[in-house]
């Protein structure tokens, strides 16, 4: 069956969404404003999925995609057929609608999105796949691989390396990292690279245990080892620190940095607190966290949901969990520990909305939400939110 469909909005997850006879139809690759002929590929009671057969009338937001690999099906930057201003509008809307639908929060202040990263050339890290001995990325919505001649997402030094990569057949995994401030680059490999790989590729080549770079954010130098987590956009990391600082305005006492990574918030925002406890479960990141912070920061190398109840009292907290969101019991434990000021950082508007509901149930008030575009050309949107809680000791 094919139908004409006017796409009305961008759904969370990056599909165009239109309505046909009252039924919501999700269409990958379509965008708001498009009139498309769609073949229905899946029909459920409450929604359907379709595939674009023909673009009948293109959205005014369409542009010529700058990278040839979009046409090959590369899933790296599915939104590059849309102008950056349109991407920002769609992300802003997604944050508001997920909060309403999944969090049942309708009246929160959602601030205008911060275009925190440049449109291209922003990633300081690329996790590449290997296909036919060449660098590749996963195709959109499939397990296929798309071989890359070039990629516009990473910072320029890594773009140069990607154009030179070859002879990868012996590798199981390949990660490229760069320190924007330090100028350092490293290729982290599992498996057997070609003998002269460093010269051929123009980058130091290391096993994970021996790989290390440095980056600078908000005047602090960070050591980052192996594949330990660090924000993939360096300018975006600076904007995150800025908004977390705002989210903790007026806060004092002891700060908990849950999910601390290598210390991005503990070492920056933490400077104005008398003491900081930083919790992080990845052993590699814990080493760097200790190195990147001074004596005011107590490092706890455990899972937050297991450790938090035994860590004493905190007046302030910043929590930046992985995509799955806050661990079991964490909202209640934060309230019980005495947290009055809470900055929550999230990389997924759906899990953020559910976590926000859990925090409200635990006694917190959501004061504002700040979306950030850390990942242009993708549907991913980052969030910083300020919560407060009255009634704790000293309130
Ligand atoms: C989204 S990153 C944020 C790191 C840091 N805030 C930053 O911005 O660089 C989440 C971090 O939480 C860590 N992590 C994952 N699950 C955890 C858990 N259950 N308890 C504590 N840390 C965890 C990961 O290793 C990762 O470093």
GROMACS .gro file of C-alpha atoms and ligand atoms in nm:
model
  422
    1UNK     CA    1   0.000   0.000   0.000
    2UNK     CA    2   0.131   0.347  -0.078
    3UNK     CA    3  -0.015   0.670   0.055
    4UNK     CA    4   0.069   1.038   0.026
    5UNK     CA    5   0.173   1.178   0.364
    6UNK     CA    6   0.248   1.530   0.486
    7UNK     CA    7   0.509   1.501   0.760
    8UNK     CA    8   0.414   1.722   1.056
    9UNK     CA    9   0.677   1.668   1.321
   10UNK     CA   10   1.004   1.501   1.408
   11UNK     CA   11   0.954   1.212   1.649
   12UNK     CA   12   1.199   1.134   1.929
   13UNK     CA   13   1.440   0.891   1.764
   14UNK     CA   14   1.462   1.096   1.446
   15UNK     CA   15   1.179   0.969   1.224
   16UNK     CA   16   0.938   1.201   1.045
   17UNK     CA   17   0.584   1.169   1.180
   18UNK     CA   18   0.262   1.230   0.988
   19UNK     CA   19  -0.100   1.123   1.021
   20UNK     CA   20  -0.313   0.919   0.784
   21UNK     CA   21  -0.680   0.859   0.873
   22UNK     CA   22  -0.594   0.944   1.233
   23UNK     CA   23  -0.311   0.690   1.246
   24UNK     CA   24   0.042   0.809   1.335
   25UNK     CA   25   0.287   0.706   1.062
   26UNK     CA   26   0.662   0.708   1.134
   27UNK     CA   27   0.886   0.754   0.832
   28UNK     CA   28   1.268   0.735   0.851
   29UNK     CA   29   1.443   0.992   0.635
   30UNK     CA   30   1.139   1.220   0.609
   31UNK     CA   31   1.125   1.556   0.783
   32UNK     CA   32   0.858   1.806   0.889
   33UNK     CA   33   0.724   1.992   0.585
   34UNK     CA   34   0.788   1.705   0.341
   35UNK     CA   35   0.504   1.567   0.130
   36UNK     CA   36   0.609   1.208   0.060
   37UNK     CA   37   0.464   0.901  -0.103
   38UNK     CA   38   0.504   0.629   0.155
   39UNK     CA   39   0.485   0.253   0.142
   40UNK     CA   40   0.344   0.116   0.468
   41UNK     CA   41   0.589  -0.145   0.598
   42UNK     CA   42   0.432  -0.221   0.934
   43UNK     CA   43   0.083  -0.158   1.072
   44UNK     CA   44  -0.009  -0.172   1.439
   45UNK     CA   45  -0.331  -0.075   1.614
   46UNK     CA   46  -0.200   0.266   1.721
   47UNK     CA   47   0.070   0.350   1.467
   48UNK     CA   48   0.231   0.247   1.143
   49UNK     CA   49   0.575   0.263   0.986
   50UNK     CA   50   0.649   0.356   0.631
   51UNK     CA   51   0.925   0.392   0.377
   52UNK     CA   52   0.966   0.691   0.146
   53UNK     CA   53   0.895   0.590  -0.214
   54UNK     CA   54   0.895   0.942  -0.356
   55UNK     CA   55   0.956   1.292  -0.229
   56UNK     CA   56   0.654   1.474  -0.377
   57UNK     CA   57   0.717   1.818  -0.226
   58UNK     CA   58   1.030   1.876  -0.019
   59UNK     CA   59   1.036   2.054   0.315
   60UNK     CA   60   1.175   2.411   0.304
   61UNK     CA   61   1.428   2.290   0.564
   62UNK     CA   62   1.595   2.049   0.319
   63UNK     CA   63   1.952   2.125   0.212
   64UNK     CA   64   2.208   1.944  -0.002
   65UNK     CA   65   2.379   1.698   0.238
   66UNK     CA   66   2.750   1.783   0.251
   67UNK     CA   67   2.868   1.421   0.295
   68UNK     CA   68   2.832   1.165   0.012
   69UNK     CA   69   2.794   0.876   0.258
   70UNK     CA   70   2.440   0.975   0.360
   71UNK     CA   71   2.333   0.844   0.018
   72UNK     CA   72   2.517   0.517   0.098
   73UNK     CA   73   2.293   0.471   0.402
   74UNK     CA   74   2.554   0.570   0.666
   75UNK     CA   75   2.387   0.610   1.005
   76UNK     CA   76   2.647   0.852   1.145
   77UNK     CA   77   2.458   1.175   1.075
   78UNK     CA   78   2.103   1.096   0.961
   79UNK     CA   79   1.986   1.459   0.983
   80UNK     CA   80   2.238   1.619   0.750
   81UNK     CA   81   1.975   1.669   0.480
   82UNK     CA   82   1.822   1.931   0.713
   83UNK     CA   83   1.958   2.277   0.792
   84UNK     CA   84   2.103   2.325   1.139
   85UNK     CA   85   1.835   2.579   1.251
   86UNK     CA   86   1.562   2.321   1.178
   87UNK     CA   87   1.751   2.054   1.376
   88UNK     CA   88   1.764   2.290   1.674
   89UNK     CA   89   1.388   2.356   1.655
   90UNK     CA   90   1.307   1.984   1.642
   91UNK     CA   91   1.527   1.907   1.944
   92UNK     CA   92   1.368   2.188   2.145
   93UNK     CA   93   1.022   2.044   2.073
   94UNK     CA   94   1.128   1.688   2.154
   95UNK     CA   95   1.245   1.783   2.502
   96UNK     CA   96   0.914   1.955   2.577
   97UNK     CA   97   0.697   1.676   2.436
   98UNK     CA   98   0.887   1.391   2.606
   99UNK     CA   99   0.858   1.573   2.939
  100UNK     CA  100   0.483   1.604   2.889
  101UNK     CA  101   0.415   1.254   2.754
  102UNK     CA  102   0.653   1.044   2.962
  103UNK     CA  103   0.706   1.266   3.267
  104UNK     CA  104   0.355   1.416   3.293
  105UNK     CA  105   0.531   1.750   3.348
  106UNK     CA  106   0.361   2.025   3.148
  107UNK     CA  107   0.460   2.353   3.308
  108UNK     CA  108   0.840   2.332   3.342
  109UNK     CA  109   1.047   2.616   3.200
  110UNK     CA  110   1.225   2.474   2.895
  111UNK     CA  111   1.496   2.722   2.800
  112UNK     CA  112   1.595   2.791   2.437
  113UNK     CA  113   1.837   2.524   2.316
  114UNK     CA  114   2.207   2.606   2.340
  115UNK     CA  115   2.374   2.533   2.002
  116UNK     CA  116   2.673   2.409   2.198
  117UNK     CA  117   2.865   2.236   1.915
  118UNK     CA  118   2.958   2.353   1.566
  119UNK     CA  119   2.748   2.189   1.294
  120UNK     CA  120   3.034   1.964   1.175
  121UNK     CA  121   3.389   1.885   1.283
  122UNK     CA  122   3.305   1.859   1.651
  123UNK     CA  123   3.365   1.497   1.761
  124UNK     CA  124   3.689   1.440   1.954
  125UNK     CA  125   3.623   1.064   1.947
  126UNK     CA  126   3.524   0.820   1.672
  127UNK     CA  127   3.447   0.455   1.739
  128UNK     CA  128   3.491   0.303   1.398
  129UNK     CA  129   3.396  -0.036   1.261
  130UNK     CA  130   3.598  -0.226   1.006
  131UNK     CA  131   3.474  -0.352   0.669
  132UNK     CA  132   3.697  -0.491   0.394
  133UNK     CA  133   4.002  -0.363   0.582
  134UNK     CA  134   3.862  -0.009   0.571
  135UNK     CA  135   3.702   0.224   0.828
  136UNK     CA  136   3.325   0.197   0.844
  137UNK     CA  137   3.020   0.308   1.038
  138UNK     CA  138   2.695   0.121   1.094
  139UNK     CA  139   2.422   0.192   0.844
  140UNK     CA  140   2.103   0.354   0.971
  141UNK     CA  141   1.867   0.095   1.125
  142UNK     CA  142   2.060  -0.212   1.018
  143UNK     CA  143   2.369  -0.416   1.097
  144UNK     CA  144   2.520  -0.338   0.759
  145UNK     CA  145   2.843  -0.142   0.748
  146UNK     CA  146   2.916   0.156   0.527
  147UNK     CA  147   3.281   0.199   0.426
  148UNK     CA  148   3.404   0.555   0.468
  149UNK     CA  149   3.626   0.760   0.238
  150UNK     CA  150   3.569   1.061   0.459
  151UNK     CA  151   3.371   1.168   0.763
  152UNK     CA  152   3.278   1.527   0.853
  153UNK     CA  153   3.177   1.467   1.216
  154UNK     CA  154   3.519   1.448   1.388
  155UNK     CA  155   3.759   1.734   1.451
  156UNK     CA  156   3.988   1.813   1.157
  157UNK     CA  157   4.295   1.613   1.275
  158UNK     CA  158   4.079   1.298   1.299
  159UNK     CA  159   3.917   1.371   0.960
  160UNK     CA  160   4.268   1.365   0.810
  161UNK     CA  161   4.341   1.031   0.978
  162UNK     CA  162   4.017   0.872   0.854
  163UNK     CA  163   4.111   0.960   0.495
  164UNK     CA  164   4.441   0.770   0.543
  165UNK     CA  165   4.320   0.460   0.734
  166UNK     CA  166   4.376   0.131   0.556
  167UNK     CA  167   4.495  -0.224   0.624
  168UNK     CA  168   4.250  -0.262   0.914
  169UNK     CA  169   4.165  -0.628   0.848
  170UNK     CA  170   4.345  -0.749   1.163
  171UNK     CA  171   4.153  -0.517   1.398
  172UNK     CA  172   3.850  -0.599   1.609
  173UNK     CA  173   3.796  -0.243   1.732
  174UNK     CA  174   3.934   0.099   1.645
  175UNK     CA  175   3.879   0.421   1.837
  176UNK     CA  176   4.027   0.758   1.740
  177UNK     CA  177   4.060   1.025   2.010
  178UNK     CA  178   4.187   1.382   2.005
  179UNK     CA  179   4.257   1.644   2.268
  180UNK     CA  180   4.147   1.971   2.111
  181UNK     CA  181   4.348   2.187   2.353
  182UNK     CA  182   4.651   1.957   2.379
  183UNK     CA  183   4.669   1.878   2.006
  184UNK     CA  184   4.724   1.512   2.096
  185UNK     CA  185   4.569   1.232   1.894
  186UNK     CA  186   4.570   0.856   1.941
  187UNK     CA  187   4.432   0.552   1.760
  188UNK     CA  188   4.326   0.288   2.014
  189UNK     CA  189   4.331  -0.060   1.860
  190UNK     CA  190   4.228  -0.411   1.965
  191UNK     CA  191   4.396  -0.667   1.744
  192UNK     CA  192   4.686  -0.642   1.501
  193UNK     CA  193   4.741  -0.315   1.315
  194UNK     CA  194   4.977  -0.307   1.015
  195UNK     CA  195   5.345  -0.283   1.122
  196UNK     CA  196   5.393   0.076   1.007
  197UNK     CA  197   5.043   0.190   1.105
  198UNK     CA  198   5.152   0.506   1.290
  199UNK     CA  199   5.339   0.636   0.984
  200UNK     CA  200   5.076   0.527   0.736
  201UNK     CA  201   4.787   0.677   0.928
  202UNK     CA  202   4.966   0.980   1.074
  203UNK     CA  203   4.864   0.912   1.435
  204UNK     CA  204   5.019   0.728   1.735
  205UNK     CA  205   4.873   0.375   1.755
  206UNK     CA  206   4.827   0.218   2.100
  207UNK     CA  207   4.662  -0.073   2.276
  208UNK     CA  208   4.382   0.044   2.514
  209UNK     CA  209   4.595   0.013   2.829
  210UNK     CA  210   4.870   0.235   2.683
  211UNK     CA  211   4.648   0.502   2.524
  212UNK     CA  212   4.612   0.842   2.687
  213UNK     CA  213   4.524   1.196   2.581
  214UNK     CA  214   4.470   1.525   2.762
  215UNK     CA  215   4.193   1.779   2.715
  216UNK     CA  216   4.119   2.115   2.867
  217UNK     CA  217   3.773   2.238   2.967
  218UNK     CA  218   3.689   2.546   3.177
  219UNK     CA  219   4.057   2.602   3.253
  220UNK     CA  220   4.112   2.250   3.390
  221UNK     CA  221   4.338   1.992   3.223
  222UNK     CA  222   4.197   1.637   3.215
  223UNK     CA  223   4.387   1.314   3.164
  224UNK     CA  224   4.173   1.061   2.975
  225UNK     CA  225   4.296   0.704   2.946
  226UNK     CA  226   4.196   0.432   2.699
  227UNK     CA  227   3.827   0.440   2.614
  228UNK     CA  228   3.720   0.610   2.940
  229UNK     CA  229   3.414   0.829   2.891
  230UNK     CA  230   3.464   1.194   2.802
  231UNK     CA  231   3.215   1.431   2.639
  232UNK     CA  232   3.264   1.386   2.263
  233UNK     CA  233   3.228   1.757   2.188
  234UNK     CA  234   3.494   1.964   2.362
  235UNK     CA  235   3.315   2.299   2.317
  236UNK     CA  236   2.996   2.119   2.425
  237UNK     CA  237   3.170   2.002   2.744
  238UNK     CA  238   3.245   2.367   2.825
  239UNK     CA  239   2.880   2.461   2.778
  240UNK     CA  240   2.771   2.167   2.997
  241UNK     CA  241   2.997   2.287   3.278
  242UNK     CA  242   2.849   2.637   3.238
  243UNK     CA  243   2.489   2.514   3.265
  244UNK     CA  244   2.560   2.275   3.554
  245UNK     CA  245   2.717   2.570   3.735
  246UNK     CA  246   2.395   2.770   3.677
  247UNK     CA  247   2.183   2.474   3.786
  248UNK     CA  248   2.367   2.471   4.119
  249UNK     CA  249   2.336   2.848   4.174
  250UNK     CA  250   2.305   2.922   4.545
  251UNK     CA  251   2.416   2.572   4.642
  252UNK     CA  252   2.660   2.518   4.926
  253UNK     CA  253   2.788   2.242   5.153
  254UNK     CA  254   2.913   1.908   5.024
  255UNK     CA  255   2.868   1.818   4.655
  256UNK     CA  256   2.803   1.467   4.530
  257UNK     CA  257   2.915   1.403   4.171
  258UNK     CA  258   2.740   1.077   4.078
  259UNK     CA  259   2.852   0.910   3.753
  260UNK     CA  260   3.162   1.132   3.763
  261UNK     CA  261   3.362   0.998   3.465
  262UNK     CA  262   3.714   1.143   3.468
  263UNK     CA  263   3.591   1.437   3.676
  264UNK     CA  264   3.446   1.691   3.432
  265UNK     CA  265   3.214   1.841   3.696
  266UNK     CA  266   3.402   1.746   4.017
  267UNK     CA  267   3.713   1.932   3.894
  268UNK     CA  268   3.533   2.243   3.761
  269UNK     CA  269   3.195   2.312   3.924
  270UNK     CA  270   3.328   2.133   4.235
  271UNK     CA  271   3.588   2.406   4.293
  272UNK     CA  272   3.341   2.629   4.477
  273UNK     CA  273   3.229   2.356   4.716
  274UNK     CA  274   3.416   2.282   5.039
  275UNK     CA  275   3.419   1.911   4.969
  276UNK     CA  276   3.316   1.682   4.683
  277UNK     CA  277   3.245   1.309   4.672
  278UNK     CA  278   3.281   1.169   4.320
  279UNK     CA  279   3.135   0.826   4.239
  280UNK     CA  280   3.231   0.636   3.924
  281UNK     CA  281   3.209   0.265   3.842
  282UNK     CA  282   3.453   0.231   3.547
  283UNK     CA  283   3.796   0.140   3.685
  284UNK     CA  284   3.984   0.313   3.405
  285UNK     CA  285   3.793   0.637   3.458
  286UNK     CA  286   3.845   0.614   3.836
  287UNK     CA  287   4.226   0.629   3.788
  288UNK     CA  288   4.193   0.946   3.583
  289UNK     CA  289   3.932   1.091   3.822
  290UNK     CA  290   4.183   1.067   4.110
  291UNK     CA  291   4.454   1.222   3.893
  292UNK     CA  292   4.233   1.508   3.768
  293UNK     CA  293   4.102   1.622   4.106
  294UNK     CA  294   4.267   1.761   4.418
  295UNK     CA  295   4.249   1.665   4.787
  296UNK     CA  296   3.900   1.812   4.836
  297UNK     CA  297   3.754   1.541   4.615
  298UNK     CA  298   3.693   1.195   4.765
  299UNK     CA  299   3.683   0.934   4.488
  300UNK     CA  300   3.453   0.634   4.527
  301UNK     CA  301   3.504   0.358   4.268
  302UNK     CA  302   3.162   0.193   4.295
  303UNK     CA  303   2.820   0.190   4.137
  304UNK     CA  304   2.619   0.488   4.256
  305UNK     CA  305   2.303   0.292   4.339
  306UNK     CA  306   2.508   0.060   4.563
  307UNK     CA  307   2.721   0.330   4.728
  308UNK     CA  308   2.493   0.631   4.770
  309UNK     CA  309   2.304   0.528   5.083
  310UNK     CA  310   2.631   0.486   5.277
  311UNK     CA  311   2.809   0.808   5.176
  312UNK     CA  312   2.669   1.044   5.440
  313UNK     CA  313   2.495   1.378   5.389
  314UNK     CA  314   2.510   1.601   5.082
  315UNK     CA  315   2.350   1.938   5.027
  316UNK     CA  316   2.415   1.946   4.653
  317UNK     CA  317   2.448   1.689   4.376
  318UNK     CA  318   2.515   1.660   4.006
  319UNK     CA  319   2.410   1.335   3.840
  320UNK     CA  320   2.498   1.253   3.478
  321UNK     CA  321   2.399   0.888   3.427
  322UNK     CA  322   2.444   0.680   3.111
  323UNK     CA  323   2.155   0.657   2.864
  324UNK     CA  324   1.956   0.416   3.086
  325UNK     CA  325   1.909   0.691   3.346
  326UNK     CA  326   1.928   0.696   3.725
  327UNK     CA  327   1.985   0.361   3.894
  328UNK     CA  328   1.722   0.197   4.116
  329UNK     CA  329   1.653   0.389   4.437
  330UNK     CA  330   1.880   0.681   4.345
  331UNK     CA  331   1.614   0.960   4.358
  332UNK     CA  332   1.497   0.848   4.705
  333UNK     CA  333   1.858   0.817   4.830
  334UNK     CA  334   1.942   1.169   4.709
  335UNK     CA  335   1.646   1.307   4.905
  336UNK     CA  336   1.737   1.100   5.212
  337UNK     CA  337   2.099   1.224   5.195
  338UNK     CA  338   1.973   1.582   5.232
  339UNK     CA  339   2.021   1.708   4.876
  340UNK     CA  340   1.857   2.051   4.830
  341UNK     CA  341   2.016   2.153   4.500
  342UNK     CA  342   2.036   1.901   4.217
  343UNK     CA  343   2.175   1.937   3.866
  344UNK     CA  344   2.070   1.650   3.643
  345UNK     CA  345   2.247   1.595   3.312
  346UNK     CA  346   2.093   1.357   3.060
  347UNK     CA  347   2.167   1.249   2.704
  348UNK     CA  348   1.817   1.113   2.640
  349UNK     CA  349   1.494   1.316   2.665
  350UNK     CA  350   1.282   1.004   2.723
  351UNK     CA  351   1.483   0.871   3.017
  352UNK     CA  352   1.519   1.228   3.143
  353UNK     CA  353   1.140   1.266   3.147
  354UNK     CA  354   1.098   0.942   3.345
  355UNK     CA  355   1.379   1.036   3.586
  356UNK     CA  356   1.230   1.383   3.632
  357UNK     CA  357   0.899   1.219   3.733
  358UNK     CA  358   1.084   0.992   3.980
  359UNK     CA  359   1.267   1.294   4.129
  360UNK     CA  360   0.942   1.490   4.162
  361UNK     CA  361   0.785   1.191   4.338
  362UNK     CA  362   1.087   1.184   4.573
  363UNK     CA  363   1.019   1.549   4.671
  364UNK     CA  364   1.220   1.753   4.421
  365UNK     CA  365   1.082   2.047   4.222
  366UNK     CA  366   1.190   2.083   3.857
  367UNK     CA  367   1.285   2.449   3.816
  368UNK     CA  368   1.411   2.460   3.458
  369UNK     CA  369   1.537   2.250   3.173
  370UNK     CA  370   1.819   2.352   2.940
  371UNK     CA  371   1.848   2.157   2.613
  372UNK     CA  372   2.189   2.158   2.443
  373UNK     CA  373   2.279   2.049   2.093
  374UNK     CA  374   2.600   1.855   2.158
  375UNK     CA  375   2.546   1.629   1.856
  376UNK     CA  376   2.445   1.823   1.542
  377UNK     CA  377   2.337   1.609   1.240
  378UNK     CA  378   2.190   1.349   1.478
  379UNK     CA  379   1.863   1.340   1.674
  380UNK     CA  380   2.050   1.320   2.004
  381UNK     CA  381   1.987   1.601   2.249
  382UNK     CA  382   2.155   1.671   2.580
  383UNK     CA  383   1.976   1.819   2.881
  384UNK     CA  384   2.080   2.000   3.199
  385UNK     CA  385   1.805   2.055   3.455
  386UNK     CA  386   1.784   2.228   3.790
  387UNK     CA  387   1.586   2.064   4.070
  388UNK     CA  388   1.551   2.191   4.427
  389UNK     CA  389   1.404   2.039   4.738
  390UNK     CA  390   1.278   2.220   5.045
  391UNK     CA  391   1.254   2.077   5.394
  392UNK     CA  392   1.605   1.934   5.419
  393UNK     CA  393   1.837   2.024   5.710
  394UNK     CA  394   1.908   2.397   5.695
  395UNK     CA  395   1.626   2.469   5.453
  396LIG     C1  396   2.738   1.009   3.076
  396LIG     S1  397   2.892   0.969   3.154
  396LIG     C2  398   2.922   1.118   3.245
  396LIG     C3  399   3.061   1.138   3.297
  396LIG     C4  400   3.098   1.281   3.341
  396LIG     N1  401   2.993   1.343   3.419
  396LIG     C5  402   3.131   1.365   3.221
  396LIG     O1  403   3.052   1.451   3.184
  396LIG     O2  404   3.240   1.347   3.164
  396LIG     C6  405   2.840   0.849   3.273
  396LIG     C7  406   2.951   0.789   3.356
  396LIG     O3  407   2.890   0.704   3.454
  396LIG     C8  408   2.967   0.586   3.468
  396LIG     N2  409   2.872   0.486   3.520
  396LIG     C9  410   2.790   0.403   3.452
  396LIG     N3  411   2.710   0.335   3.535
  396LIG    C10  412   2.741   0.377   3.661
  396LIG    C11  413   2.692   0.344   3.791
  396LIG     N4  414   2.594   0.255   3.806
  396LIG     N5  415   2.745   0.406   3.898
  396LIG    C12  416   2.844   0.498   3.882
  396LIG     N6  417   2.896   0.532   3.762
  396LIG    C13  418   2.844   0.472   3.652
  396LIG    C14  419   3.024   0.561   3.330
  396LIG     O4  420   3.143   0.484   3.339
  396LIG    C15  421   3.050   0.704   3.281
  396LIG     O5  422   3.180   0.746   3.315
   0.00000   0.00000   0.00000
